[in-house]
Coordinates of C-alpha atoms in Angstrom, one line a residue:
M135 CA 0.0 0.0 0.0
N136 CA 1.2 3.6 -0.6
T137 CA -0.8 5.3 2.1
H138 CA 1.2 6.9 4.9
A139 CA -0.3 8.3 8.1
R140 CA 0.8 11.7 9.4
L141 CA 2.8 9.9 12.1
S142 CA 3.7 6.8 10.2
P143 CA 5.6 3.9 11.9
S144 CA 8.3 4.0 9.2
A145 CA 9.1 7.7 9.9
R146 CA 8.9 7.4 13.7
Y147 CA 12.8 7.5 13.9
R148 CA 12.4 11.1 12.6
W149 CA 9.3 12.5 14.1
A150 CA 9.9 11.1 17.6
A151 CA 13.4 12.7 17.7
C152 CA 12.4 16.0 15.9
P153 CA 8.7 16.9 16.5
A154 CA 8.8 20.0 14.3
S155 CA 9.8 17.9 11.3
V156 CA 6.3 16.6 10.8
N157 CA 4.7 20.0 9.9
A158 CA 7.9 21.1 8.1
C159 CA 7.8 18.2 5.7
V160 CA 4.2 18.5 4.7
K161 CA 5.0 20.7 1.8
Y162 CA 7.2 18.1 0.3
E163 CA 4.6 15.3 0.2
G164 CA 4.2 14.0 -3.3
S165 CA 6.8 16.4 -4.7
G166 CA 9.1 13.7 -6.1
K167 CA 9.5 10.1 -7.2
N168 CA 10.8 7.4 -5.0
S169 CA 14.4 6.3 -5.5
P170 CA 15.2 3.2 -7.6
A171 CA 16.2 1.4 -4.4
A172 CA 12.8 2.2 -2.8
I173 CA 10.9 1.1 -5.9
D174 CA 12.9 -2.1 -6.0
G175 CA 12.1 -2.7 -2.3
T176 CA 8.4 -2.2 -3.0
H177 CA 8.5 -4.8 -5.7
S178 CA 10.1 -7.3 -3.4
H179 CA 7.4 -6.7 -0.8
T180 CA 4.8 -7.3 -3.5
L181 CA 6.3 -10.7 -4.4
L182 CA 6.4 -11.7 -0.7
E183 CA 2.8 -10.7 -0.3
H184 CA 1.8 -12.8 -3.4
C185 CA 3.8 -15.8 -2.0
I186 CA 2.0 -15.7 1.4
K187 CA -1.5 -15.0 0.2
N188 CA -1.4 -17.5 -2.6
N189 CA 0.7 -20.1 -0.7
R190 CA 3.2 -20.3 -3.5
S191 CA 7.0 -20.4 -3.6
P192 CA 8.9 -17.4 -4.9
E193 CA 10.3 -19.7 -7.6
S194 CA 6.9 -20.2 -9.1
Y195 CA 6.8 -16.6 -10.1
I196 CA 10.0 -16.7 -12.2
G197 CA 9.6 -14.7 -15.4
L198 CA 6.1 -13.5 -14.5
L199 CA 4.9 -9.8 -14.5
L200 CA 3.5 -8.4 -11.3
Q201 CA 2.1 -5.0 -10.5
D202 CA 2.0 -2.7 -7.5
H203 CA 1.6 1.1 -7.0
E204 CA 5.1 1.6 -8.5
G205 CA 4.2 -0.1 -11.7
M206 CA 4.8 -3.4 -13.5
F207 CA 7.9 -5.5 -12.8
G208 CA 9.3 -8.8 -13.9
V209 CA 10.2 -11.4 -11.3
D210 CA 13.9 -12.4 -11.7
S211 CA 16.1 -14.9 -10.0
D212 CA 17.8 -12.3 -7.9
R213 CA 14.6 -11.0 -6.3
I214 CA 13.5 -14.6 -5.8
S215 CA 16.6 -15.5 -3.9
R216 CA 16.1 -12.6 -1.5
V217 CA 12.4 -13.2 -0.9
R218 CA 13.1 -16.9 -0.4
I219 CA 15.0 -16.1 2.8
A220 CA 11.8 -14.6 4.2
T221 CA 9.5 -17.4 3.0
D222 CA 11.8 -20.1 4.3
Y223 CA 11.8 -18.4 7.7
I224 CA 8.0 -17.9 7.7
N225 CA 7.4 -21.6 6.7
T226 CA 9.2 -22.7 9.9
K227 CA 6.6 -20.8 11.9
V228 CA 3.4 -21.9 10.3
G229 CA 1.4 -25.0 11.4
D230 CA -1.9 -26.1 12.8
G231 CA -3.6 -23.3 14.8
V232 CA -1.2 -20.7 13.5
L233 CA -2.7 -17.5 11.9
L234 CA -0.6 -16.0 9.1
I235 CA -1.5 -12.5 7.9
A236 CA 0.3 -10.5 5.1
E237 CA 0.1 -6.8 4.4
Q238 CA -2.5 -5.8 6.9
R239 CA -3.3 -2.2 7.9
V240 CA -3.3 -1.8 11.7
F241 CA -4.6 1.1 13.8
P242 CA -3.3 1.9 17.3
D243 CA -6.0 4.5 17.9
A244 CA -7.5 2.7 21.0
L245 CA -4.2 2.6 22.8
V246 CA -2.6 6.0 21.8
G247 CA -5.8 8.1 21.7
R248 CA -5.4 9.5 18.2
N249 CA -6.0 8.4 14.6
D250 CA -2.9 9.4 12.7
M251 CA -0.5 6.6 13.5
S252 CA -1.6 3.6 11.5
G253 CA 0.7 1.5 9.4
T254 CA 0.8 -1.6 7.2
V255 CA 2.5 -4.7 8.7
D256 CA 4.3 -7.0 6.3
V257 CA 3.7 -10.2 8.1
Q258 CA 2.0 -11.3 11.3
I259 CA 2.2 -14.8 12.9
I260 CA -0.4 -15.4 15.7
S261 CA 0.0 -18.5 17.7
G262 CA -1.7 -19.0 21.1
D263 CA -0.8 -16.0 23.3
H264 CA 2.2 -15.1 21.2
I265 CA 2.4 -12.6 18.3
E266 CA 5.3 -12.2 15.9
I267 CA 5.6 -9.2 13.7
I268 CA 7.9 -9.5 10.6
D269 CA 9.2 -6.5 8.7
Y270 CA 11.0 -7.3 5.4
K271 CA 13.7 -4.8 4.4
D272 CA 15.5 -4.9 1.0
G273 CA 18.2 -2.4 1.9
M274 CA 21.9 -2.9 2.8
N275 CA 22.1 -0.8 5.9
P276 CA 21.7 -3.1 8.9
V277 CA 18.5 -2.7 11.0
E278 CA 18.1 -4.3 14.4
A279 CA 14.8 -5.7 15.8
K280 CA 15.6 -4.7 19.4
D281 CA 14.2 -1.4 20.4
N282 CA 13.0 -0.9 16.8
Q283 CA 10.6 2.1 16.9
Q284 CA 8.8 1.1 13.7
L285 CA 8.0 -2.4 14.8
E286 CA 6.9 -1.2 18.3
Q287 CA 4.4 1.1 16.7
Y288 CA 3.1 -1.7 14.6
A289 CA 2.7 -3.7 17.8
Y290 CA 0.4 -1.1 19.3
G291 CA -1.7 -1.3 16.2
I292 CA -2.1 -5.0 16.4
L293 CA -2.7 -5.1 20.1
A294 CA -5.3 -2.3 19.9
G295 CA -7.3 -4.4 17.5
Y296 CA -7.3 -7.5 19.6
L297 CA -7.9 -5.6 22.9
S298 CA -10.9 -3.9 21.3
E299 CA -12.6 -7.2 20.6
S300 CA -15.4 -8.4 22.9
P301 CA -14.2 -10.1 24.9
P302 CA -10.7 -8.7 24.4
R303 CA -8.0 -11.2 23.3
M304 CA -4.9 -11.1 25.5
F305 CA -1.3 -12.0 24.6
S306 CA 1.7 -12.5 26.8
K307 CA 4.7 -12.1 24.5
L308 CA 5.4 -10.3 21.2
T309 CA 8.4 -11.0 19.0
M310 CA 9.7 -8.3 16.6
T311 CA 11.6 -9.7 13.6
I312 CA 13.6 -7.9 10.8
I313 CA 14.3 -10.0 7.7
Q314 CA 17.0 -8.3 5.6
P315 CA 18.3 -10.6 2.9
K316 CA 21.1 -8.3 1.5
I317 CA 22.9 -8.5 4.9
A318 CA 23.8 -12.0 4.0
L319 CA 25.9 -10.6 1.1
K320 CA 28.2 -9.1 3.7
G321 CA 28.4 -12.3 5.6
G322 CA 25.9 -11.2 8.3
N323 CA 22.8 -12.8 9.7
P324 CA 19.8 -11.6 7.6
I325 CA 17.3 -12.2 10.4
S326 CA 17.2 -10.2 13.7
S327 CA 14.5 -11.0 16.4
H328 CA 13.7 -9.6 19.8
T329 CA 10.9 -10.8 22.1
V330 CA 9.3 -8.6 24.8
E331 CA 6.5 -9.0 27.4
V332 CA 3.2 -7.4 26.3
T333 CA 2.9 -5.9 29.8
E334 CA 6.2 -4.1 29.1
L335 CA 4.8 -2.6 25.9
L336 CA 1.6 -1.4 27.7
G337 CA 3.6 0.3 30.4
E338 CA 6.1 3.1 30.2
R339 CA 6.9 2.4 26.5
L340 CA 3.3 3.2 25.6
E341 CA 3.4 6.4 27.6
K342 CA 6.6 7.4 25.8
I343 CA 5.1 7.0 22.3
I344 CA 2.0 8.9 23.3
A345 CA 4.2 11.8 24.5
E346 CA 6.3 11.7 21.3
A347 CA 3.2 11.9 19.2
A348 CA 1.7 14.8 21.3
A349 CA 4.9 16.8 20.9
T350 CA 4.3 17.0 17.1
D351 CA 1.0 18.7 17.7
D352 CA 2.6 21.8 19.1
P353 CA 2.8 24.6 16.4
N354 CA 6.0 25.8 18.2
A355 CA 7.5 22.3 18.4
P356 CA 11.3 22.4 18.4
F357 CA 13.6 21.3 15.6
V358 CA 16.0 18.8 17.1
P359 CA 18.8 18.0 14.6
G360 CA 20.8 14.8 14.6
T361 CA 22.4 12.3 12.3
K362 CA 19.6 9.7 12.3
Q363 CA 16.6 12.0 11.9
C364 CA 18.2 14.5 9.5
T365 CA 19.8 12.1 7.0
Y366 CA 16.6 11.5 5.0
C367 CA 14.6 14.5 6.1
A368 CA 13.1 16.4 3.1
N369 CA 13.3 19.7 5.0
K370 CA 16.9 19.7 5.9
G371 CA 17.9 22.0 3.1
N372 CA 15.5 24.6 4.5
C373 CA 16.3 24.0 8.2
S374 CA 18.4 26.5 10.1
A375 CA 18.7 24.1 13.1
F376 CA 20.3 21.5 10.8
N377 CA 22.7 24.1 9.4
S378 CA 23.7 25.3 12.9
W379 CA 24.1 21.7 14.1
T380 CA 26.2 20.8 11.1
L381 CA 28.7 23.6 11.8
E382 CA 28.7 23.1 15.6
S383 CA 29.3 19.3 15.2
A384 CA 32.4 20.3 13.3
G385 CA 33.4 22.7 16.1
I386 CA 32.7 25.7 14.0
K387 CA 30.7 28.7 15.2
F388 CA 29.1 31.3 13.0
E389 CA 31.4 33.9 14.5
N390 CA 34.4 31.9 13.3
M391 CA 33.2 31.6 9.7
N392 CA 35.9 34.1 8.7
F393 CA 38.4 31.3 9.3
I394 CA 36.6 29.2 6.6
Q395 CA 36.6 32.1 4.2
D396 CA 40.3 32.9 4.8
A397 CA 41.2 29.2 4.5
A398 CA 39.4 28.9 1.2
K399 CA 41.7 31.6 -0.2
S400 CA 44.8 30.0 1.3
E401 CA 47.1 27.3 0.0
P402 CA 46.9 24.2 2.2
T403 CA 50.7 24.2 2.4
G404 CA 50.6 27.4 4.4
M405 CA 48.0 26.2 7.0
T406 CA 48.9 25.1 10.5
D407 CA 48.1 21.6 11.7
E408 CA 45.2 22.9 13.7
Q409 CA 43.7 24.6 10.6
L410 CA 44.1 21.5 8.6
R411 CA 42.4 19.4 11.3
E412 CA 39.5 21.8 11.6
L413 CA 38.8 21.8 7.9
V414 CA 39.1 18.1 7.5
E415 CA 36.7 17.5 10.4
A416 CA 34.3 20.1 9.1
G417 CA 34.3 18.7 5.5
P418 CA 31.8 15.9 5.6
L419 CA 29.3 17.9 7.6
I420 CA 29.6 21.0 5.5
R421 CA 29.2 18.9 2.4
K422 CA 26.0 17.5 3.8
M423 CA 24.7 21.0 4.5
V424 CA 25.6 22.1 1.0
E425 CA 24.0 19.1 -0.6
A426 CA 20.8 19.7 1.4
A427 CA 20.8 23.4 0.3
E428 CA 21.2 22.3 -3.3
E429 CA 18.3 19.9 -3.0
E430 CA 16.1 22.6 -1.5
A431 CA 17.1 25.1 -4.3
L432 CA 16.3 22.5 -7.0
H433 CA 12.9 21.8 -5.3
R434 CA 12.0 25.5 -5.3
I435 CA 13.0 26.2 -8.8
Q436 CA 11.3 23.0 -10.1
S437 CA 8.1 24.2 -8.3
G438 CA 8.2 27.5 -10.2
K439 CA 9.8 29.6 -7.4
P440 CA 13.0 31.1 -8.7
V441 CA 15.9 31.5 -6.3
A442 CA 17.7 34.8 -7.1
G443 CA 21.3 34.2 -8.2
L444 CA 20.7 30.4 -8.9
K445 CA 19.7 28.4 -11.9
V446 CA 19.2 24.8 -12.9
V447 CA 21.3 23.3 -15.7
R448 CA 21.8 19.9 -17.2
G449 CA 25.0 18.0 -17.1
S450 CA 26.7 16.6 -20.2
G451 CA 24.7 13.4 -20.0
R452 CA 25.8 9.8 -20.8
R453 CA 26.4 9.0 -24.5
Q454 CA 24.6 5.9 -25.7
W455 CA 23.5 4.3 -28.9
G456 CA 20.3 5.6 -30.3
L457 CA 19.2 2.4 -32.2
P458 CA 18.8 -1.3 -31.2
D459 CA 22.1 -3.2 -31.0
E460 CA 21.5 -5.1 -34.3
N461 CA 20.9 -1.9 -36.2
I462 CA 24.0 -0.3 -34.7
E463 CA 26.0 -3.4 -35.7
A464 CA 24.7 -3.2 -39.3
E465 CA 25.6 0.5 -39.6
L466 CA 29.1 0.0 -38.2
K467 CA 29.7 -2.9 -40.6
K468 CA 28.9 -0.5 -43.4
L469 CA 31.7 1.6 -42.1
R470 CA 34.0 -1.4 -42.3
V471 CA 34.4 -1.7 -38.6
P472 CA 35.5 -5.3 -37.8
K473 CA 33.1 -7.5 -35.8
D474 CA 35.6 -8.1 -33.0
V475 CA 35.8 -4.4 -32.5
I476 CA 32.0 -4.0 -32.5
W477 CA 31.4 -6.7 -30.0
Q478 CA 33.7 -6.7 -26.9
T479 CA 33.6 -9.1 -23.9
S480 CA 35.3 -9.0 -20.6
L481 CA 35.7 -11.4 -17.6
I482 CA 33.0 -11.1 -15.0
S483 CA 34.2 -8.8 -12.1
A484 CA 35.0 -10.0 -8.6
A485 CA 32.2 -7.8 -7.3
Q486 CA 29.7 -9.4 -9.7
I487 CA 30.5 -13.1 -9.2
G488 CA 28.7 -13.1 -5.8
K489 CA 25.4 -12.0 -7.5
A490 CA 25.8 -14.2 -10.6
V491 CA 22.7 -16.4 -11.3
W492 CA 22.3 -18.7 -14.2
A493 CA 19.6 -21.1 -15.4
K494 CA 19.8 -24.9 -16.0
R495 CA 18.0 -26.5 -18.9
D496 CA 15.1 -27.4 -16.7
G497 CA 14.5 -23.8 -15.8
T498 CA 15.9 -23.9 -12.3
T499 CA 18.3 -21.3 -11.2
L500 CA 21.8 -21.7 -9.7
Q501 CA 24.3 -19.5 -8.0
L502 CA 27.5 -20.1 -6.0
S503 CA 26.9 -21.4 -2.5
P504 CA 28.3 -19.5 0.5
K505 CA 31.0 -22.2 0.8
Q506 CA 32.0 -21.7 -2.9
L507 CA 32.0 -18.0 -2.5
A508 CA 34.3 -18.3 0.5
K509 CA 36.7 -20.4 -1.6
V510 CA 36.5 -17.8 -4.4
E511 CA 37.2 -15.0 -1.9
S512 CA 40.3 -16.8 -0.4
D513 CA 41.8 -18.4 -3.5
L514 CA 40.9 -16.2 -6.5
I515 CA 40.4 -12.6 -5.3
K516 CA 43.1 -10.1 -4.4
K517 CA 41.9 -7.0 -2.7
A518 CA 43.7 -3.8 -3.7
E519 CA 44.5 -1.3 -1.0
G520 CA 41.9 1.5 -0.8
K521 CA 42.7 5.1 -1.5
L522 CA 44.5 7.0 1.2
T523 CA 42.0 9.3 2.9
V524 CA 42.5 11.8 5.8
V525 CA 39.8 11.5 8.5
P526 CA 39.3 12.6 12.1
E527 CA 40.9 10.4 14.8
S528 CA 37.4 9.4 16.0
D529 CA 36.9 7.4 12.8
R530 CA 36.6 3.6 13.6
R531 CA 39.0 2.5 10.8
A532 CA 42.6 1.6 11.8
A533 CA 45.2 4.2 10.9
V534 CA 47.8 3.5 8.2
D535 CA 51.3 3.0 9.7
F536 CA 53.8 4.9 7.7
G537 CA 56.6 3.9 10.1
N538 CA 59.2 6.4 11.2
V539 CA 59.8 8.5 8.1
E540 CA 62.6 10.4 9.8
K541 CA 64.7 7.3 10.2
M542 CA 64.4 6.6 6.5
F543 CA 66.3 9.8 5.8
Q544 CA 69.0 9.6 8.5
A545 CA 72.6 9.9 7.3
V546 CA 74.3 6.5 6.7
P547 CA 77.5 6.2 8.6
V548 CA 80.6 5.5 6.5
P549 CA 82.7 2.6 7.8
S550 CA 86.1 3.4 9.3
D551 CA 87.9 0.9 7.0
E552 CA 86.6 2.7 3.9
P553 CA 88.5 2.2 0.6
S554 CA 91.1 4.8 -0.2
W555 CA 89.2 5.9 -3.3
L556 CA 86.3 7.1 -1.1
S557 CA 88.5 9.5 0.9

């Protein structure tokens, strides 16, 4: 479904931390298309929903066309392999007396006292006095089930529905599960689960989410910047709190901006160590602020609101053939270009081999197993050293050891029994 509540569960990480962001982001709703990654994730959710509701395996959809609110898409083997991780896990949970529900809209109104916090749960598994909520994620950034704000809000929606029944149905435990197949590509566990007592959810944690939601109703709610809530916030390019926080996080105050201006006019070779350190530390945050400002300027100009002194231009664009391959081949042959020049092949890359999928004659798909990939990694792949990059000491990566450079250039003592021709 493509319907989002004002205080949607998927955005709770933002509105709970920064209550003013809710009203600030209203003007951006429907102003742009979803990213390719988001669209791809929606398609995977759609395939998972079809598998559960129709009791079919992901493989049974190979080559078929499905449709969701993002449009038509073909089901390929790569998507099947990801969704299969979810269906395999779910199949271990189903059985007699177990209720399996896919893509259900839930409403926490009866527990939170408001009607703008609903959301759609990917999968629910109800067994006796136990509920398991499963959220499928198709991204690469790891997400943990423990203390997951989105799943917790889903939980209130599910519990509110059962507690509103007559008589109310009671549950003792609730498990929150994240299934994230792409984490397996990094060698991690694609499934994260955490179980809590329902009494715990209905205590202080319920009071907390009610207070978080109420804070967004205040027309003078504060902007509270931070890495998590600001990264994907549509309003950050128009947010003075974000700009101030960005500079302050780098240890730069507005009254010291002259230093940045002076540094920009200076050669790095003439800077002190302190000046170099301050600029390097400020770099990533200032780049974020500039990128956010550029996004906001583009949004305004595209909306018909010119920004004095700025304009939107197009880049050079990517050059590509304007006809189908066979037509291009025919035209190039007319120009006497040899076939081996027209068609060029290259060995599959080390990065691509882990994702390579091929079909057998019977239509089944194959790919390298984790054990085979481990052998390829150890025996066939040589990892080049990454580019040298200067970062703050707080960075988690290990520092490169250049040794004692001074010793490399010390004078070499001449032996006392030197040959006469050296004297």
